[in-house]
Structures are given as structure tokens and as C-alpha cells.
Tab-separated table of C-alpha atoms in Angstrom:
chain	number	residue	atom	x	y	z
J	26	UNK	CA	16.641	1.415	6.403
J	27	UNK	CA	18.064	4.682	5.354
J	28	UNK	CA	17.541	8.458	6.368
J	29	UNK	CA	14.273	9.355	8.363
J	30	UNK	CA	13.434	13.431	7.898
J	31	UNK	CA	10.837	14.391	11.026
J	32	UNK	CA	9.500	18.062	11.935
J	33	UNK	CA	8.714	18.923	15.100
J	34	UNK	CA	6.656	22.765	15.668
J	35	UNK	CA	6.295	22.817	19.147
J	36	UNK	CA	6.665	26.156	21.273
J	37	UNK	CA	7.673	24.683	24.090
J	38	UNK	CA	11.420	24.148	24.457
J	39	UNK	CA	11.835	21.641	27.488
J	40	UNK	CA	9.077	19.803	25.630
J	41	UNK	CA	10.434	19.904	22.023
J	42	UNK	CA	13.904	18.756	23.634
J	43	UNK	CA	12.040	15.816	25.102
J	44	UNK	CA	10.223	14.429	22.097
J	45	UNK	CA	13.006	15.347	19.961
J	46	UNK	CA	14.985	12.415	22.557
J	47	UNK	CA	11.943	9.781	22.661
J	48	UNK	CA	11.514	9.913	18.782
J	49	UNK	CA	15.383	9.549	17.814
J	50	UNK	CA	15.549	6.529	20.912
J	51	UNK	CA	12.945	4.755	19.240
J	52	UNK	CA	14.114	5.012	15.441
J	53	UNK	CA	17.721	4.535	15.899
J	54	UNK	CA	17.999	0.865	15.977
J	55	UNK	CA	15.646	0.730	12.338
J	56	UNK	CA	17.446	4.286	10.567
J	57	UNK	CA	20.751	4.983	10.048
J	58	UNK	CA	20.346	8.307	9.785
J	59	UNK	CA	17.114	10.002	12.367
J	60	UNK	CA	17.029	13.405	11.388
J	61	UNK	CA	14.646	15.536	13.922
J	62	UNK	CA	14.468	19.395	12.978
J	63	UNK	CA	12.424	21.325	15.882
J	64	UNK	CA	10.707	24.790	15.334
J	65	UNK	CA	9.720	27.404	17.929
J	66	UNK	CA	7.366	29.134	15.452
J	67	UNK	CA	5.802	27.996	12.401
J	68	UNK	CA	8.326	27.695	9.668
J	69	UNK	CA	8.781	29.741	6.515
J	70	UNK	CA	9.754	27.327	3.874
J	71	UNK	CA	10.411	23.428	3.801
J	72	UNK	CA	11.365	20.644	1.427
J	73	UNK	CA	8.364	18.599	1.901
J	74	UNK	CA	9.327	16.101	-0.782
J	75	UNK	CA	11.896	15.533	1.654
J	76	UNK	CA	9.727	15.271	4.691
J	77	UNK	CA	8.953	11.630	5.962
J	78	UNK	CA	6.323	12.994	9.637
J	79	UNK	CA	5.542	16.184	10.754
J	80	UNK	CA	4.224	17.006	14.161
J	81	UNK	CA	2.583	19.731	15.339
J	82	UNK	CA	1.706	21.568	18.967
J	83	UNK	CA	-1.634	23.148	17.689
J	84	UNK	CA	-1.033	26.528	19.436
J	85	UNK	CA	2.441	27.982	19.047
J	86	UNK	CA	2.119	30.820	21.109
J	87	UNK	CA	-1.045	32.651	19.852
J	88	UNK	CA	-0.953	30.984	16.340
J	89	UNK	CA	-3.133	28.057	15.509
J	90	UNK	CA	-1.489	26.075	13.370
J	91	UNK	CA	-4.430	24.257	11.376
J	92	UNK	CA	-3.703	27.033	8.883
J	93	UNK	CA	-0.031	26.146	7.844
J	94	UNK	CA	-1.192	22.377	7.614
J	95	UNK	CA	-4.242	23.585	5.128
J	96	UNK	CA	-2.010	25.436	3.019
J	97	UNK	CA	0.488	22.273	3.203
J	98	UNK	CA	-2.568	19.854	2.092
J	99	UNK	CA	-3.361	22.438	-0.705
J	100	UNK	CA	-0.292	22.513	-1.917
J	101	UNK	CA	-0.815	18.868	-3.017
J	102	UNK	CA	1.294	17.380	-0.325
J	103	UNK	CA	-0.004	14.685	2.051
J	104	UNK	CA	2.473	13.942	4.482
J	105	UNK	CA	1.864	12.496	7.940
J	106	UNK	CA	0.303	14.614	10.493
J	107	UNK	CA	0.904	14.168	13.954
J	108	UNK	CA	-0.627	16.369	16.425
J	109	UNK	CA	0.125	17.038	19.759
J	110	UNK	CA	-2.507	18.536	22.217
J	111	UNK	CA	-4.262	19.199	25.153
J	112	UNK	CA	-7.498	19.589	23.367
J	113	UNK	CA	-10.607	17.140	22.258
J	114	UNK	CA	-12.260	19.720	19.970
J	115	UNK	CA	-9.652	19.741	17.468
J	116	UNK	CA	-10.354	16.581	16.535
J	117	UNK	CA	-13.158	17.415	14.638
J	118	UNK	CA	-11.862	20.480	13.229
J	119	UNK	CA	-8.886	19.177	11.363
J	120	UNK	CA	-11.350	16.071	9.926
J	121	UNK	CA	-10.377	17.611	6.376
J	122	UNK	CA	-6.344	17.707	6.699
J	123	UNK	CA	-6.356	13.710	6.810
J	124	UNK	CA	-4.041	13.382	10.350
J	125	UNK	CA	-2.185	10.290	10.650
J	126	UNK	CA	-2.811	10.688	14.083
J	127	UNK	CA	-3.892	12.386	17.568
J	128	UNK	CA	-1.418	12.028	20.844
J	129	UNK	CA	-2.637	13.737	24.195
J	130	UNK	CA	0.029	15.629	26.366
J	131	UNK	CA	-1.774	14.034	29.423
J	132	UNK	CA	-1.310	10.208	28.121
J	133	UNK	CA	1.684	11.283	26.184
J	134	UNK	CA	4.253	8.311	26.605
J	135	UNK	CA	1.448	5.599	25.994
J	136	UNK	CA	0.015	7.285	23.325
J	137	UNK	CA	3.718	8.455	21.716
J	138	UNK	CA	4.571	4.557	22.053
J	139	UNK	CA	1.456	3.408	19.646
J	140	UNK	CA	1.963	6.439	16.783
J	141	UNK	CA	5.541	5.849	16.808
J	142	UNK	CA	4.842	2.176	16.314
J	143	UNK	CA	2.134	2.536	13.720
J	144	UNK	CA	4.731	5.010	11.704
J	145	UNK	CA	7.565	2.207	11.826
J	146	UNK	CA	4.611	0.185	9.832
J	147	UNK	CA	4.050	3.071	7.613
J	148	UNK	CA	7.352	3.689	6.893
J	149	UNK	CA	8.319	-0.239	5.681
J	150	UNK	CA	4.718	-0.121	3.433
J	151	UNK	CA	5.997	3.825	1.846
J	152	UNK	CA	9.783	2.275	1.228
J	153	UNK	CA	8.241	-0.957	-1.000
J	154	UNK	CA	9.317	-0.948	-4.455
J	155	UNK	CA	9.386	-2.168	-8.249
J	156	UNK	CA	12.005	-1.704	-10.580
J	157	UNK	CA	11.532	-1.965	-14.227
J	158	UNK	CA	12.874	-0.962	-17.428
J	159	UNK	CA	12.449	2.433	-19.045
J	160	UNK	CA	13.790	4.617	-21.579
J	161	UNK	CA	16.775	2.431	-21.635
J	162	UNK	CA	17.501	1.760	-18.250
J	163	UNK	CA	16.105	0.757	-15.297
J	164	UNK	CA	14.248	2.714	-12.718
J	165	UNK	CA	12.885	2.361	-8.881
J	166	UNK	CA	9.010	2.704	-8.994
J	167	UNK	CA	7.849	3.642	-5.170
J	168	UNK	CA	4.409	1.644	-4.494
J	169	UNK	CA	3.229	4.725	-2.641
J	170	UNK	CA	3.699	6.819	-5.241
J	171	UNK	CA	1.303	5.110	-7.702
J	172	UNK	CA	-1.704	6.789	-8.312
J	173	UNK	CA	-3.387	3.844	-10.805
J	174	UNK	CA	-2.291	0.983	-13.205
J	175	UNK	CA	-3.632	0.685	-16.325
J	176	UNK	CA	-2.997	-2.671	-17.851
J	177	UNK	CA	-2.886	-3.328	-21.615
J	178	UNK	CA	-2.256	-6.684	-23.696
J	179	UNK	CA	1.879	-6.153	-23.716
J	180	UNK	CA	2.495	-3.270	-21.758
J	181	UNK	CA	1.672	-1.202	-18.677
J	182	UNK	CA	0.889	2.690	-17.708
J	183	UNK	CA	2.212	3.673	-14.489
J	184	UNK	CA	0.607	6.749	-13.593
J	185	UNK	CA	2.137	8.387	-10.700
J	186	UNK	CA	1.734	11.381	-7.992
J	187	UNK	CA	3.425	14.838	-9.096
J	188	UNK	CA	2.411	13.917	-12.310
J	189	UNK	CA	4.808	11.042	-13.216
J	190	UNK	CA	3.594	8.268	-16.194
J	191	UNK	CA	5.411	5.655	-16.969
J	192	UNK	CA	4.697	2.961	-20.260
J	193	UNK	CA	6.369	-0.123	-19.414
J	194	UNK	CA	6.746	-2.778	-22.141
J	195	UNK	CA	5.877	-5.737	-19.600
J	196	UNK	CA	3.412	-7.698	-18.483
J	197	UNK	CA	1.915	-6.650	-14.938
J	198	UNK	CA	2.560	-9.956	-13.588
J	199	UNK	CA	6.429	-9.785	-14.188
J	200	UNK	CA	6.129	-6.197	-12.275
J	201	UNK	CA	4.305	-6.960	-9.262
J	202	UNK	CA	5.078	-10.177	-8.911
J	203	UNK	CA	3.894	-10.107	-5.369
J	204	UNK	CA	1.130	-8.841	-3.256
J	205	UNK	CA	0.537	-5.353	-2.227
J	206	UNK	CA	-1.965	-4.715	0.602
J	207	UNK	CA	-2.660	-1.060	-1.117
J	208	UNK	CA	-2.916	-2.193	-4.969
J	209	UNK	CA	-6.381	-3.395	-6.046
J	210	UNK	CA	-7.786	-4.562	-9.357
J	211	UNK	CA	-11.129	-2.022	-10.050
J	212	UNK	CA	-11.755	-3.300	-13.726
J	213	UNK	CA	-10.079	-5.834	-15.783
J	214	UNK	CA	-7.823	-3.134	-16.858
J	215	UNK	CA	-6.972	-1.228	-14.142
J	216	UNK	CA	-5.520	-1.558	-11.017
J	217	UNK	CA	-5.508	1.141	-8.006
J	218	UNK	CA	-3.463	2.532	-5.204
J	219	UNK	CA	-6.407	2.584	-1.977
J	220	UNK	CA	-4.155	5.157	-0.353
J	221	UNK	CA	-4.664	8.032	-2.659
J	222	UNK	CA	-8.334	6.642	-3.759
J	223	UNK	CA	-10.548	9.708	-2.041
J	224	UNK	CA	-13.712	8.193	-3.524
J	225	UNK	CA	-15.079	5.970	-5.823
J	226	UNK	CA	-18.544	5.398	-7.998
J	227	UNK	CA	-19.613	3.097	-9.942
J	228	UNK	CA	-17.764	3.754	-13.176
J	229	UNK	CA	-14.872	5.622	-11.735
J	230	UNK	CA	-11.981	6.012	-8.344
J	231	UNK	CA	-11.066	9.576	-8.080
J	232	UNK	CA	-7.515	10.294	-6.531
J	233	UNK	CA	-6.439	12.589	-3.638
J	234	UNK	CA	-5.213	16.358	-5.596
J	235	UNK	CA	-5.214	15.098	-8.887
J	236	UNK	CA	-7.753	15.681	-11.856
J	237	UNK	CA	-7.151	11.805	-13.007
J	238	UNK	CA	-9.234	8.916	-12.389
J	239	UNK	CA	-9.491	5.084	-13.585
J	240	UNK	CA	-12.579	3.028	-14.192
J	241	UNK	CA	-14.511	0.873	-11.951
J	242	UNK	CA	-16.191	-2.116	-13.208
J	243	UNK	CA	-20.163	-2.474	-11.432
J	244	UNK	CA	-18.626	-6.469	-10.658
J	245	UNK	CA	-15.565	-5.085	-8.991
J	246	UNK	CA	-17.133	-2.048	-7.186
J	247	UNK	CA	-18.670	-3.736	-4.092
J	248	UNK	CA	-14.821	-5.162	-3.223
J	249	UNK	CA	-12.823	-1.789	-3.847
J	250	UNK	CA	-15.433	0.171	-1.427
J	251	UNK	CA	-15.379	-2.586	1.529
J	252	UNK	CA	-11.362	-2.360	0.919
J	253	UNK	CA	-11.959	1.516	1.292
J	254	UNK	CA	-13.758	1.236	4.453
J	255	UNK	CA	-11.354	-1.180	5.725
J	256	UNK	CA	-8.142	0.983	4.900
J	257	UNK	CA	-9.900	4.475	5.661
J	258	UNK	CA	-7.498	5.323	8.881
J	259	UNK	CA	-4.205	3.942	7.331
J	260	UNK	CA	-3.159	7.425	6.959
């Protein structure tokens, strides 16, 4: 695989150095190119497109950080949140910023071992791809980026995060010509991405920062909820 792009805020500088060592170690054999930035203090501005993990101390020095990752989530951006802590309580305060995950200082090489592991899954699901034709070439499609599918007798609409849509003149089949564990069909004409489905009813699936949402048939509705409940700590 190609470039990974991790932030580190983290106070602590023998401790930054440290994880800065275990999570380059672990990646280099997969990435050719582990890119680790560390920050003493909370950081001014960052590419976030650009921005594969992020962890976080939650105190650096008298700051508590579970500001900076609100404004981050509000901003529309959901990428992985790691957080490492001494403290149980925040686990319930940062419910709302969807955390990939929780590592304790006092377990912290155990713990590091299984995040790190469940990233290097995350990270071979968010590089999965389709390519089709459009606007007279052809074009990468990211699976993660896929909000919904809606599927019509020749064609396709791709709608996307950021605001992307694509019309592809093909049939869905000749796209996704395999299975993805995140894609499932809600109605006979639509097809959604669980990842970015924050809830569903029984007409519609609403998506994560986005005013868009695609039906639900009341046959298919049942299936796309237990998937739900299935995938709900993916992230």
C-alpha cells in the first residue's frame, strides 16, 4: 500500500517519541511511506482530507481536547479517533464524536497492539475501489466514499461524500461486480454505504453530515437495521 498520514497531539515528549516509534514499527512492512506528525499543543490548521488516524492525549497541558475533535466532526469530517488516556469517564463523554477507539496508558502496549491491528483492517476496507467510465474517461470511485447508489434500468447515480454525484451509463452489476461488506441493497433501487448510514426508518437511511437520504423498502428494512447493529463499532 501507499502513503499512511497519522497525527499524534500528545503533550508529553518522551511519550509522543515512543508511540511515534511503535506506530511507524508496526506499519512499515504494509506502507511505503508512514508519515507520523506529533504536536505538543493542539494544532492550528490541518489537511484533514489528507489525514488517514488521528490520536489524541485528552489533556494537553490544561486544554481538553474534546473541543478541537467537536469542531473537527462539525466540520463534516469523520476521521479516526484514537484516544489515549488515563481516564474511564471520558468514555462516555465523547459518545457523540464517533471514536474509532479507546487505549489506556496503563495497558498501553496490549491495547496499542489490538487498535493498530483493527486500523490495518480499516485501512485495506477505506483503500477498495471501482473504476468506471465518466465524462469521457475513466475514474477511481473509493467504496468509502459512497454515500448511496441509486440504481436505474441502464444507468447508475453514485452519490458521494463532499458532495460528489456521479451518473454512470452501466449496469450495477458490471460496477460492483463483487461483494462489499459495507454496501447493502435498502429498496429495489437503491443501494447503501452502512458506514455513513446514522439512522434509518422505515421509508428512508439518513447519512452522517449530509442533508441526503435514499429510500427503504418496509421488506428490506428489518435486514439493513440488524446489519446496522452488527456494524455499529466499525468506526
Amino acid at each position: 500500500m501507499g502513503r499512511l498520514n497519522i497525527v499524534c497531539v500528545e503533550d508529553d515528549v518522551e511519550f509522543a517519541e515512543m508511540l511515534e516509534y511503535k506506530i511507524k514499527q508496526y506499519f512499515a512492512p504494509t506502507f511505503s511511506n508512514v508519515r507520523v506528525e506529533v504536536y505538543h499543543n493542539i494544532p492550528e490548521k490541518l489537511d484533514f482530507d489528507s489525514i488517514d488516524v488521528m490520536f489524541f492525549d485528552m489533556k494537553i497541558g490544561e486544554q481538553d481536547t474534546l473541543e478541537y475533535m467537536r469542531t473537527i466532526r462539525e466540520s463534516g469530517y469523520m476521521t479516526p479517533f484514537v484516544i489515549i488516556t488515563g481516564y474511564d469517564t471520558y468514555v462516555f463523554k465523547t459518545a457523540h464524536l464517533h471514536v474509532y477507539d479507546f487505549i489506556k496508558k496503563s495497558n498501553l502496549d496490549k491495547e496499542l497492539k489490538k487498535t493498530l491491528d483493527d486500523l490495518q483492517d480499516y485501512f485495506h476496507y477505506k483503500s477498495d475501489y471501482v473504476v468506471v467510465p465518466y465524462k469521457g474517461e475513466h475514474i477511481k470511485i473509493y467504496i468509502h466514499d459512497i454515500l448511496y447508489i441509486e440504481v436505474k434500468a441502464h444507468h447508475v447515480l453514485i452519490q458521494c461524500r463532499n458532495h460528489k454525484e456521479y451518473v454512470v451509463w452501466k449496469d450495477y452489476q458490471d460496477i460492483f461486480n463483487k461483494e462489499y461488506i459495507s454496501l447493502v441493497q435498502s429498496h429495489r433501487s437503491y443501494v447503501i454505504n452502512l458506514n455513513w448510514c446514522k439512522s434509518i426508518d422505515k421509508k428512508y437511511a439518513y447519512f452522517e453530515n449530509s442533508p441526503l437520504k435514499a429510500k427503504v423498502s418496509q421488506r428490506r428494512h428489518p435486514l439493513v437495521l440488524d446489519m446496522m447493529m452488527e456494524r455499529q463499532n466499525f468506526f
